Coordinates of C-alpha atoms in Angstrom, one line a residue:
Q248 CA 39.6 84.1 82.1
V249 CA 40.1 80.6 83.3
Q250 CA 40.7 79.2 86.7
L251 CA 42.0 75.8 87.8
V252 CA 41.3 74.9 91.4
E253 CA 42.9 71.8 92.9
S254 CA 41.8 69.9 96.0
G255 CA 42.6 66.7 97.8
G256 CA 46.2 67.1 98.9
G257 CA 47.3 66.3 102.4
L258 CA 49.4 64.1 104.7
V259 CA 49.4 60.3 104.2
Q260 CA 51.5 57.4 105.4
F261 CA 53.8 55.3 103.3
G262 CA 51.6 52.9 101.2
G263 CA 48.5 55.0 101.5
S264 CA 46.3 56.6 98.9
L265 CA 45.1 60.1 98.0
R266 CA 42.8 61.4 95.3
L267 CA 43.5 64.8 93.8
S268 CA 40.8 66.8 91.9
C269 CA 41.0 69.8 89.7
A270 CA 38.1 71.8 88.3
A271 CA 38.4 74.2 85.4
S272 CA 36.0 77.2 85.3
G273 CA 35.6 80.4 83.4
T274 CA 35.3 81.0 79.7
I275 CA 35.9 77.6 78.1
F276 CA 35.3 76.6 74.6
R277 CA 37.4 73.4 74.6
I278 CA 39.8 71.7 76.8
N279 CA 42.5 69.7 75.1
V280 CA 45.1 67.9 77.2
M281 CA 44.8 68.0 81.0
G282 CA 47.4 66.8 83.3
W283 CA 49.2 66.8 86.7
Y284 CA 52.7 67.9 87.3
R285 CA 54.7 68.0 90.6
Q286 CA 57.5 70.0 92.0
L287 CA 59.8 68.4 94.6
P288 CA 61.7 70.7 97.0
G289 CA 64.6 72.3 95.1
K290 CA 63.8 70.6 91.8
Q291 CA 62.1 71.6 88.6
R292 CA 58.4 70.9 87.9
E293 CA 58.0 67.4 86.3
L294 CA 55.3 65.6 84.5
V295 CA 53.2 63.1 86.4
A296 CA 50.4 62.2 84.0
T297 CA 48.4 63.6 81.2
V298 CA 45.0 62.7 79.6
T299 CA 43.6 63.9 76.3
G300 CA 40.0 64.7 75.6
A301 CA 39.6 61.3 74.0
G302 CA 41.0 59.6 77.1
S303 CA 44.5 58.7 76.0
T304 CA 46.8 58.7 79.0
N305 CA 50.5 59.2 79.6
Y306 CA 52.5 58.6 82.8
A307 CA 55.9 59.3 84.2
D308 CA 57.8 56.0 84.7
S309 CA 58.0 56.7 88.4
V310 CA 54.3 56.5 88.9
K311 CA 53.2 53.9 86.4
G312 CA 51.1 51.2 88.0
R313 CA 50.5 53.3 91.1
F314 CA 48.7 56.5 89.8
T315 CA 45.7 56.8 87.6
I316 CA 44.6 59.9 85.8
A317 CA 41.0 60.4 84.6
R318 CA 38.8 63.3 83.5
D319 CA 35.2 64.2 83.3
N320 CA 34.7 66.2 80.2
A321 CA 31.1 67.2 81.1
K322 CA 32.4 68.8 84.4
N323 CA 35.7 70.1 83.1
E324 CA 37.5 68.2 85.8
V325 CA 40.6 66.0 86.0
Y326 CA 41.5 63.6 88.8
L327 CA 44.6 61.8 90.0
Q328 CA 44.2 58.7 92.0
M329 CA 47.5 58.0 93.8
N330 CA 48.0 54.6 95.4
S331 CA 51.0 52.9 97.1
L332 CA 52.4 56.4 97.9
K333 CA 56.1 56.7 98.8
P334 CA 58.0 59.4 100.6
E335 CA 59.6 60.4 97.3
D336 CA 56.1 61.3 96.0
T337 CA 56.1 64.2 98.4
A338 CA 55.7 67.4 96.4
V339 CA 53.4 70.2 95.4
Y340 CA 51.1 68.9 92.7
Y341 CA 49.9 71.2 90.0
C342 CA 46.9 70.8 87.7
N343 CA 47.5 71.8 84.1
A344 CA 45.2 72.2 81.2
D345 CA 45.4 73.4 77.6
I346 CA 42.3 75.4 77.0
R347 CA 40.7 77.3 74.2
S348 CA 38.5 80.0 75.6
R349 CA 36.9 80.9 72.2
S350 CA 36.6 79.0 69.0
Y351 CA 38.5 81.8 67.2
L352 CA 41.3 82.0 69.8
P353 CA 44.4 79.8 70.1
S354 CA 44.6 77.5 73.1
Y355 CA 46.6 78.5 76.2
T356 CA 48.1 76.5 79.0
W357 CA 46.7 77.2 82.5
W358 CA 48.0 76.1 85.8
G359 CA 46.4 75.6 89.2
Q360 CA 47.8 77.0 92.4
G361 CA 49.1 73.7 93.6
T362 CA 48.3 71.4 96.4
Q363 CA 50.8 69.8 98.8
V364 CA 51.1 66.1 99.1
T365 CA 53.2 64.8 101.9
V366 CA 54.0 61.1 102.4
S367 CA 55.5 60.1 105.7
S368 CA 57.7 57.0 106.1

C-alpha cells in the first residue's frame, strides 16, 4: 500500500505565498511523475503542475510564473511553492503520484486526501 500525505494549506491574503508538501510512503519501488491538481468549488479537478523523476516540469497556464513545483527523490516528496496568490487560486489541492510498488508490477496513480487553500481578497 501507498499513502500520500499533504500539508501546508491554509488561509492567505491576496498576493501572499504558501508552500505545499506531499510525502509518499509505503511500498515504493519507483515514483514516476508527481504532481499537484486542484479542485475549485463546483468544478472538475484540474492540473496545476507536474514533475518527472528527472526534474522536467509542466505547469497550467494559469499558474506559470507564480507557482514552482519541485521534488526530493531521496525523500519521496513533492512540493508546490505558490507565490502571488489570487482569490481564484482558492481550491482543494491534491497531490498525485504515479508509483510502481514492485519492480514486477505496473505503476498505479495514487492521490492524497487534499488540502484546502483559501486566498482572501
